[in-house]
Short mmCIF file of N, CA and C in Angstrom, two decimals:
data_model
loop_
_atom_site.label_atom_id
_atom_site.label_comp_id
_atom_site.label_asym_id
_atom_site.label_seq_id
_atom_site.Cartn_x
_atom_site.Cartn_y
_atom_site.Cartn_z
N MET C 7 151.18 69.82 166.11
CA MET C 7 151.54 69.12 164.78
C MET C 7 151.13 69.62 164.04
N ALA C 8 150.48 70.42 163.34
CA ALA C 8 149.68 70.92 162.34
C ALA C 8 150.80 72.95 161.99
N THR C 9 150.72 72.53 162.71
CA THR C 9 152.51 73.56 162.68
C THR C 9 153.68 73.32 162.67
N GLY C 10 154.41 72.83 162.88
CA GLY C 10 155.76 71.82 163.47
C GLY C 10 156.39 72.62 164.45
N GLN C 11 155.22 72.52 165.93
CA GLN C 11 156.05 72.62 166.93
C GLN C 11 156.84 71.96 167.14
N ILE C 12 156.23 70.72 167.05
CA ILE C 12 155.78 68.85 168.49
C ILE C 12 155.83 68.24 166.46
N SER C 13 156.33 68.04 166.45
CA SER C 13 156.90 66.16 165.73
C SER C 13 156.39 65.54 166.12
N ILE C 14 155.60 64.64 164.89
CA ILE C 14 154.27 63.58 164.24
C ILE C 14 155.17 62.93 165.57
N ASP C 15 156.35 61.91 165.30
CA ASP C 15 156.50 60.77 166.33
C ASP C 15 157.00 61.29 168.10
N ALA C 16 157.24 63.23 168.47
CA ALA C 16 157.02 62.83 169.14
C ALA C 16 155.61 63.25 170.30
N ALA C 17 154.80 63.36 168.51
CA ALA C 17 153.22 63.67 169.43
C ALA C 17 152.72 61.83 169.55
N LEU C 18 153.17 60.61 169.21
CA LEU C 18 152.89 59.83 168.81
C LEU C 18 153.31 59.06 170.12
N ALA C 19 154.65 59.27 170.84
CA ALA C 19 155.07 59.03 172.35
C ALA C 19 154.71 59.18 173.54
N ARG C 20 154.02 60.71 173.03
CA ARG C 20 153.00 61.84 174.04
C ARG C 20 151.84 60.84 174.48
N ASN C 21 151.35 60.29 173.35
CA ASN C 21 149.94 60.47 173.20
C ASN C 21 150.25 58.62 172.84
N PRO C 22 149.98 57.23 172.86
CA PRO C 22 150.91 56.25 171.93
C PRO C 22 148.96 56.43 172.22
N GLY C 23 147.89 56.60 172.48
CA GLY C 23 146.56 56.19 171.80
C GLY C 23 146.28 56.79 171.16
N ILE C 24 146.83 57.94 170.78
CA ILE C 24 146.34 58.83 169.87
C ILE C 24 145.65 58.55 167.97
N ALA C 25 146.37 57.63 167.43
CA ALA C 25 146.59 56.30 166.73
C ALA C 25 146.53 55.23 166.17
N THR C 26 145.30 53.63 165.75
CA THR C 26 144.81 52.47 166.25
C THR C 26 146.30 52.23 164.66
N ASP C 27 146.35 52.77 163.47
CA ASP C 27 147.51 52.85 162.70
C ASP C 27 148.56 53.09 162.24
N ALA C 28 149.65 53.92 163.10
CA ALA C 28 150.54 54.91 163.12
C ALA C 28 150.93 55.19 161.92
N ALA C 29 150.78 54.49 160.93
CA ALA C 29 151.75 55.10 159.66
C ALA C 29 151.07 55.32 159.09
N LYS C 30 149.38 55.76 159.10
CA LYS C 30 148.86 56.65 158.59
C LYS C 30 148.13 57.39 159.04
N PHE C 31 148.21 57.17 159.54
CA PHE C 31 148.15 58.56 161.57
C PHE C 31 149.37 60.08 161.03
N LYS C 32 150.76 58.60 161.15
CA LYS C 32 151.84 60.76 160.56
C LYS C 32 151.73 60.66 158.62
N GLU C 33 150.90 60.23 158.15
CA GLU C 33 150.82 60.27 156.85
C GLU C 33 149.67 61.61 156.54
N GLY C 34 148.80 61.10 157.16
CA GLY C 34 147.29 62.02 157.77
C GLY C 34 148.07 63.35 158.26
N MET C 35 148.99 63.34 158.94
CA MET C 35 149.53 64.53 158.98
C MET C 35 150.95 65.59 158.64
N VAL C 36 151.16 64.38 157.78
CA VAL C 36 151.49 64.88 156.75
C VAL C 36 151.58 65.89 155.74
N HIS C 37 149.98 64.77 155.78
CA HIS C 37 149.48 66.38 154.75
C HIS C 37 149.14 68.13 155.11
N LEU C 38 148.61 67.20 156.69
CA LEU C 38 147.70 68.71 156.88
C LEU C 38 149.02 69.46 157.54
N GLN C 39 150.17 69.25 157.16
CA GLN C 39 150.96 69.71 157.53
C GLN C 39 151.32 70.91 156.44
N GLU C 40 151.65 70.08 155.46
CA GLU C 40 151.52 70.85 153.59
C GLU C 40 150.57 71.77 153.39
N ASP C 41 149.24 70.99 154.11
CA ASP C 41 147.37 72.32 153.41
C ASP C 41 148.56 73.08 154.35
N ALA C 42 148.99 73.71 155.46
CA ALA C 42 149.20 74.39 157.19
C ALA C 42 150.48 75.43 156.31
N LYS C 43 150.95 74.87 156.03
CA LYS C 43 152.69 75.75 155.55
C LYS C 43 151.75 76.66 154.03
N ALA C 44 150.82 75.68 153.69
CA ALA C 44 150.10 75.41 151.49
C ALA C 44 148.79 76.72 151.73
N ASN C 45 148.41 76.97 152.90
CA ASN C 45 146.87 77.89 153.40
C ASN C 45 147.27 77.83 155.37
N PRO C 46 147.68 78.64 154.53
CA PRO C 46 147.84 79.91 157.04
C PRO C 46 146.15 79.56 157.16
N SER C 47 145.23 79.92 156.43
CA SER C 47 144.11 79.99 157.05
C SER C 47 143.54 78.58 158.19
N VAL C 48 144.15 77.35 157.67
CA VAL C 48 143.98 76.10 158.18
C VAL C 48 144.79 76.57 159.40
N LEU C 49 146.08 77.18 159.15
CA LEU C 49 146.86 76.57 161.19
C LEU C 49 145.62 77.77 162.09
N ASP C 50 144.56 78.63 161.57
CA ASP C 50 144.14 79.16 162.28
C ASP C 50 143.07 78.46 162.85
N THR C 51 143.14 77.95 161.59
CA THR C 51 141.71 77.41 162.22
C THR C 51 142.05 75.70 163.92
N PHE C 52 143.42 75.26 163.60
CA PHE C 52 143.70 74.23 164.20
C PHE C 52 144.04 74.97 165.11
N ARG C 53 145.18 76.33 165.36
CA ARG C 53 144.73 77.01 166.56
C ARG C 53 144.05 76.83 167.40
N ALA C 54 142.08 77.41 166.55
CA ALA C 54 140.94 77.65 167.23
C ALA C 54 140.65 75.85 167.27
N LEU C 55 141.00 75.05 166.95
CA LEU C 55 140.63 73.45 167.45
C LEU C 55 141.24 73.49 168.45
N ALA C 56 142.21 73.54 168.92
CA ALA C 56 143.12 73.42 170.64
C ALA C 56 142.95 73.83 171.11
N GLY C 57 142.19 75.33 170.60
CA GLY C 57 141.80 76.20 172.17
C GLY C 57 140.99 76.32 172.74
N MET C 58 139.49 74.90 171.55
CA MET C 58 138.74 74.29 172.36
C MET C 58 138.53 72.99 172.85
N CYS C 59 139.20 72.41 172.23
CA CYS C 59 140.04 71.41 173.41
C CYS C 59 141.01 71.87 174.60
N ASP C 60 141.42 72.38 174.84
CA ASP C 60 142.63 73.53 176.28
C ASP C 60 141.16 73.85 176.96
N HIS C 61 140.28 75.14 176.36
CA HIS C 61 139.04 75.46 176.98
C HIS C 61 137.67 74.98 176.56
N PRO C 62 137.52 74.21 176.27
CA PRO C 62 136.20 74.32 175.80
C PRO C 62 134.74 74.88 176.69
N THR C 63 134.75 76.51 176.03
CA THR C 63 133.40 77.97 176.13
C THR C 63 132.80 78.48 174.67
N GLU C 64 132.26 78.75 175.23
CA GLU C 64 131.28 79.65 174.43
C GLU C 64 131.87 80.50 172.99
N GLU C 65 132.98 81.19 173.56
CA GLU C 65 133.77 82.20 172.74
C GLU C 65 135.03 81.80 172.26
N ASN C 66 135.48 80.38 173.62
CA ASN C 66 136.01 79.09 171.65
C ASN C 66 134.98 78.65 170.27
N PHE C 67 134.75 78.33 171.01
CA PHE C 67 133.41 77.65 169.80
C PHE C 67 133.13 78.71 168.72
N LEU C 68 133.41 79.41 169.20
CA LEU C 68 133.25 80.92 168.33
C LEU C 68 134.37 81.04 167.32
N LYS C 69 135.61 80.94 168.16
CA LYS C 69 136.61 81.57 167.75
C LYS C 69 136.80 80.65 165.87
N ILE C 70 136.57 78.32 166.50
CA ILE C 70 136.23 77.73 165.72
C ILE C 70 135.34 78.52 164.71
N THR C 71 134.58 78.92 164.31
CA THR C 71 133.18 79.08 163.63
C THR C 71 133.77 80.50 162.11
N LYS C 72 135.14 81.31 163.45
CA LYS C 72 134.55 82.92 163.06
C LYS C 72 135.91 82.37 161.95
N ALA C 73 136.71 81.91 162.45
CA ALA C 73 138.79 80.89 161.59
C ALA C 73 137.69 80.07 160.51
N ASP C 74 136.82 79.62 160.47
CA ASP C 74 135.90 78.75 159.38
C ASP C 74 135.26 79.64 158.03
N HIS C 75 134.28 80.54 158.99
CA HIS C 75 134.17 81.03 158.02
C HIS C 75 135.19 82.22 157.25
N ASP C 76 136.31 82.82 158.52
CA ASP C 76 136.89 84.00 157.35
C ASP C 76 137.82 82.80 156.50
N LYS C 77 138.18 82.21 156.32
CA LYS C 77 138.51 81.18 155.30
C LYS C 77 137.99 80.80 154.45
N ASN C 78 136.09 81.08 154.30
CA ASN C 78 135.65 80.67 153.66
C ASN C 78 134.73 81.90 153.16
N LEU C 79 135.27 83.11 153.29
CA LEU C 79 135.06 84.37 152.58
C LEU C 79 136.16 84.54 151.10
N ARG C 80 137.74 83.97 152.42
CA ARG C 80 138.65 84.18 150.69
C ARG C 80 138.59 82.84 149.62
N THR C 81 137.93 82.10 150.19
CA THR C 81 138.30 81.24 149.23
C THR C 81 136.92 81.26 148.08
N CYS C 82 138.00 81.10 147.14
CA CYS C 82 136.64 80.59 145.54
C CYS C 82 136.31 79.23 144.93
N GLN C 83 135.17 78.93 144.57
CA GLN C 83 135.51 77.77 143.93
C GLN C 83 135.07 77.81 143.22
N VAL C 84 135.24 76.45 141.80
CA VAL C 84 135.13 76.46 140.30
C VAL C 84 133.76 75.67 140.38
N SER C 85 133.37 75.60 139.30
CA SER C 85 131.61 74.66 139.51
C SER C 85 131.72 74.77 137.80
N SER C 86 130.68 74.04 137.24
CA SER C 86 130.19 73.94 136.23
C SER C 86 128.30 73.16 136.16
N ASN C 87 128.15 73.36 135.02
CA ASN C 87 126.76 73.19 135.13
C ASN C 87 127.29 72.60 133.83
N PRO C 88 126.68 71.22 133.70
CA PRO C 88 126.61 70.26 132.54
C PRO C 88 125.11 70.39 131.87
N PHE C 89 125.12 71.64 130.64
CA PHE C 89 123.73 71.18 129.67
C PHE C 89 124.00 70.50 128.16
N ALA C 90 123.21 70.17 127.99
CA ALA C 90 122.95 69.90 125.73
C ALA C 90 122.43 71.45 125.52
N GLN C 91 122.73 70.97 124.79
CA GLN C 91 121.70 71.90 123.17
C GLN C 91 122.14 71.12 121.88
N GLU C 92 121.63 70.67 121.46
CA GLU C 92 121.33 71.42 119.88
C GLU C 92 121.54 72.34 118.52
N PHE C 93 122.38 71.80 117.38
CA PHE C 93 122.21 72.91 117.25
C PHE C 93 122.13 72.96 115.78
N VAL C 94 121.69 73.85 114.92
CA VAL C 94 121.30 73.55 114.04
C VAL C 94 122.38 74.20 112.74
N TRP C 95 122.49 74.36 111.25
CA TRP C 95 123.60 75.47 111.17
C TRP C 95 123.26 76.40 109.89
N VAL C 96 122.73 77.42 110.02
CA VAL C 96 122.04 78.82 109.06
C VAL C 96 122.70 79.19 109.20
N SER C 97 122.91 78.93 107.34
CA SER C 97 124.09 79.48 106.63
C SER C 97 124.27 81.72 106.30
N ASP C 98 122.47 81.91 106.76
CA ASP C 98 122.62 83.45 106.43
C ASP C 98 121.90 84.05 106.98
N PHE C 99 123.57 83.24 108.53
CA PHE C 99 123.27 84.37 109.17
C PHE C 99 125.27 84.90 109.58
N GLY C 100 124.49 86.13 110.24
CA GLY C 100 126.34 87.18 109.51
C GLY C 100 126.86 86.62 109.42
N ASN C 101 128.08 86.94 108.92
CA ASN C 101 129.39 86.85 108.03
C ASN C 101 129.61 85.20 107.82
N GLY C 102 128.76 84.37 107.28
CA GLY C 102 129.41 82.96 106.51
C GLY C 102 129.08 82.11 107.31
N GLY C 103 127.82 82.61 107.64
CA GLY C 103 126.61 81.20 108.60
C GLY C 103 127.59 80.96 110.22
N ALA C 104 126.19 80.43 111.35
CA ALA C 104 126.83 79.76 111.97
C ALA C 104 126.13 78.51 112.53
N TRP C 105 126.48 77.62 113.20
CA TRP C 105 125.62 77.13 114.28
C TRP C 105 124.33 77.38 114.82
N VAL C 106 123.52 77.42 115.25
CA VAL C 106 122.29 78.20 115.63
C VAL C 106 121.70 77.13 117.21
N VAL C 107 121.40 77.77 117.89
CA VAL C 107 121.08 76.53 119.07
C VAL C 107 119.33 75.75 118.20
N SER C 108 119.49 75.50 118.80
CA SER C 108 117.78 74.89 118.18
C SER C 108 117.38 74.11 119.87
N SER C 109 115.67 75.39 120.04
CA SER C 109 114.94 75.18 120.55
C SER C 109 113.97 76.11 121.51
N GLN C 110 113.07 75.52 122.21
CA GLN C 110 112.04 76.10 122.19
C GLN C 110 111.40 76.49 123.73
N PRO C 111 110.40 77.17 122.77
CA PRO C 111 110.23 77.88 124.87
C PRO C 111 110.39 77.50 126.02
N GLU C 112 110.46 76.96 127.30
CA GLU C 112 110.37 76.92 128.28
C GLU C 112 110.28 77.56 129.98
N GLY C 113 109.27 76.62 130.30
CA GLY C 113 109.14 77.30 131.45
C GLY C 113 108.10 78.17 131.91
N PRO C 114 107.58 78.93 132.28
CA PRO C 114 107.21 79.89 133.19
C PRO C 114 106.89 81.20 132.25
N CYS C 115 108.79 81.20 132.49
CA CYS C 115 108.88 82.70 131.39
C CYS C 115 109.50 81.94 130.21
N GLY C 116 108.64 81.33 129.05
CA GLY C 116 109.49 81.45 128.07
C GLY C 116 110.57 81.09 127.32
N VAL C 117 111.74 80.74 128.07
CA VAL C 117 113.05 80.96 128.19
C VAL C 117 113.34 80.33 126.61
N VAL C 118 114.47 80.96 125.54
CA VAL C 118 114.02 80.34 124.44
C VAL C 118 115.72 81.03 124.76
N GLN C 119 116.67 79.48 124.01
CA GLN C 119 118.01 80.37 123.81
C GLN C 119 118.55 80.45 122.11
N LEU C 120 119.03 81.50 122.52
CA LEU C 120 119.32 81.79 121.88
C LEU C 120 120.77 81.94 120.65
N SER C 121 121.59 80.77 121.88
CA SER C 121 122.98 80.53 121.40
C SER C 121 123.78 80.27 120.30
N ARG C 122 124.94 80.24 120.17
CA ARG C 122 125.56 80.02 118.94
C ARG C 122 126.76 80.43 118.65
N PHE C 123 127.63 79.29 118.31
CA PHE C 123 128.11 79.09 117.58
C PHE C 123 128.99 79.68 116.52
N GLU C 124 129.40 80.89 116.18
CA GLU C 124 130.24 81.51 114.44
C GLU C 124 131.87 81.24 114.48
N LYS C 125 132.20 81.19 113.39
CA LYS C 125 133.40 81.30 112.61
C LYS C 125 134.10 82.45 113.48
N ASP C 126 135.85 82.72 114.30
CA ASP C 126 136.16 83.60 114.86
C ASP C 126 136.97 84.80 113.12
N GLN C 127 136.30 85.78 114.23
CA GLN C 127 136.58 86.42 112.52
C GLN C 127 138.23 87.00 111.93
N SER C 128 138.54 86.85 113.43
CA SER C 128 139.93 87.45 113.24
C SER C 128 140.90 86.24 113.09
N ASP C 129 140.32 85.48 113.24
CA ASP C 129 141.01 83.91 112.83
C ASP C 129 140.81 84.08 111.58
N THR C 130 142.71 83.39 111.22
CA THR C 130 142.67 83.70 109.54
C THR C 130 142.95 81.87 108.90
N SER C 131 142.73 80.91 110.12
CA SER C 131 143.09 79.72 109.58
C SER C 131 141.34 78.55 109.35
N GLY C 132 140.89 79.51 109.99
CA GLY C 132 138.80 79.45 110.10
C GLY C 132 138.89 78.04 111.10
N LEU C 133 140.04 78.21 111.68
CA LEU C 133 139.46 76.67 113.46
C LEU C 133 138.70 76.96 114.24
N PHE C 134 139.25 78.72 114.51
CA PHE C 134 138.49 78.28 115.74
C PHE C 134 137.10 79.40 115.60
N TRP C 135 136.56 78.68 116.69
CA TRP C 135 134.96 79.50 116.60
C TRP C 135 134.36 80.11 118.30
N ARG C 136 133.25 80.94 117.69
CA ARG C 136 133.46 81.61 119.92
C ARG C 136 132.33 80.99 120.04
N TYR C 137 131.03 80.47 121.06
CA TYR C 137 130.82 80.56 121.64
C TYR C 137 129.74 81.81 122.23
N ILE C 138 128.09 81.73 121.71
CA ILE C 138 128.10 82.96 122.31
C ILE C 138 126.47 82.40 122.22
N ALA C 139 126.33 82.80 123.88
CA ALA C 139 125.75 82.17 124.59
C ALA C 139 124.29 83.13 125.10
N ARG C 140 122.87 83.21 124.46
CA ARG C 140 122.02 84.79 125.00
C ARG C 140 121.10 83.44 125.04
N LYS C 141 120.17 83.83 126.24
CA LYS C 141 118.75 83.55 125.64
C LYS C 141 117.95 84.80 126.49
N ALA C 142 116.42 84.42 125.34
CA ALA C 142 115.54 85.28 125.86
C ALA C 142 114.19 84.82 127.34
N ALA C 143 113.70 85.92 126.73
CA ALA C 143 111.97 85.45 127.94
C ALA C 143 111.01 85.96 127.22
N THR C 144 110.45 85.25 126.67
CA THR C 144 109.44 85.28 125.45
C THR C 144 108.11 85.76 126.40
N ASN C 145 108.29 85.36 127.72
CA ASN C 145 107.00 86.00 128.51
C ASN C 145 107.29 85.97 129.87
N PRO C 146 107.78 87.43 129.03
CA PRO C 146 108.46 88.69 130.53
C PRO C 146 108.20 89.31 131.25
N SER C 147 105.78 89.25 131.37
CA SER C 147 105.07 89.50 132.04
C SER C 147 104.79 88.68 133.72
N GLY C 148 105.54 87.18 133.21
CA GLY C 148 105.28 86.26 133.91
C GLY C 148 106.14 85.96 135.79
N THR C 149 106.57 84.69 135.31
CA THR C 149 107.32 85.25 137.41
C THR C 149 107.35 83.19 137.45
N VAL C 150 108.56 83.36 137.88
CA VAL C 150 109.56 82.47 138.06
C VAL C 150 109.22 81.37 139.67
N VAL C 151 108.88 82.64 140.17
CA VAL C 151 108.68 82.04 142.14
C VAL C 151 107.98 83.68 142.28
N PRO C 152 107.44 83.15 142.93
CA PRO C 152 107.03 84.84 144.04
C PRO C 152 107.81 85.64 144.05
N GLY C 153 107.36 86.99 143.31
CA GLY C 153 108.53 87.67 144.11
C GLY C 153 109.57 87.92 142.76
N LEU C 154 109.64 87.31 141.62
CA LEU C 154 111.02 86.86 140.75
C LEU C 154 110.10 86.82 139.93
N SER C 155 110.14 87.58 139.26
CA SER C 155 109.78 87.84 137.14
C SER C 155 110.57 88.08 136.40
N CYS C 156 109.69 87.40 135.31
CA CYS C 156 110.60 86.81 134.23
C CYS C 156 111.25 87.21 133.41
N SER C 157 111.26 89.38 133.39
CA SER C 157 111.56 90.22 132.87
C SER C 157 113.46 89.97 134.04
N ALA C 158 114.01 89.21 135.13
CA ALA C 158 114.66 89.62 135.47
C ALA C 158 115.81 88.61 134.72
N VAL C 159 115.32 87.54 133.54
CA VAL C 159 116.23 86.61 132.95
C VAL C 159 117.08 87.36 132.50
N ASP C 160 118.07 86.81 133.28
CA ASP C 160 119.45 87.86 132.08
C ASP C 160 119.90 86.42 130.29
N GLN C 161 119.56 88.41 130.10
CA GLN C 161 119.35 88.36 128.42
C GLN C 161 120.57 88.83 128.25
N ALA C 162 121.62 89.17 128.84
CA ALA C 162 122.91 89.86 128.03
C ALA C 162 123.23 88.05 127.15
N GLU C 163 124.22 88.77 126.09
CA GLU C 163 125.10 88.24 125.49
C GLU C 163 126.42 88.03 125.81
N HIS C 164 126.13 86.65 126.06
CA HIS C 164 127.80 86.51 127.27
C HIS C 164 128.75 85.71 125.70
N VAL C 165 129.58 85.83 125.64
CA VAL C 165 130.87 85.80 124.41
C VAL C 165 131.79 84.39 125.29
N TYR C 166 132.40 83.11 124.33
CA TYR C 166 133.02 82.58 124.94
C TYR C 166 134.52 82.62 123.63
N ASP C 167 135.85 82.34 123.44
CA ASP C 167 135.99 82.52 123.00
C ASP C 167 137.67 82.39 123.24
#
């Protein structure tokens, strides 16, 4: 059904007990067909599953796992980490001041947030700002967990504009 080799109606006719609610089953299968058209790795997984149903062997089980693993290798996930920061205005910072995060040292590394918002100097309207994310470990000789030194904390400046 996912590949379109057999119609949803034909599958329902062959196997009337396959779904308790034919309309919902059809709706779900249509979504699967759309997913399969948009993402060929979905078909690889379906083929592996069908092979396992036809011949439940360890080899066919491994094909399912491999198809899923291959898909994961080609898949990106976008995520975000919400956080809150308080900023104070520092008028003598750079060219015209900046909003600088108000931060105290935290954790075994004594991490201090040094992030800031500063006006984008290339913007003549004065409406656009850049967020510069940075932190510093005030105790670089400390350890976060055994084997991970505080000196490994990312202290680079990351500019978002």
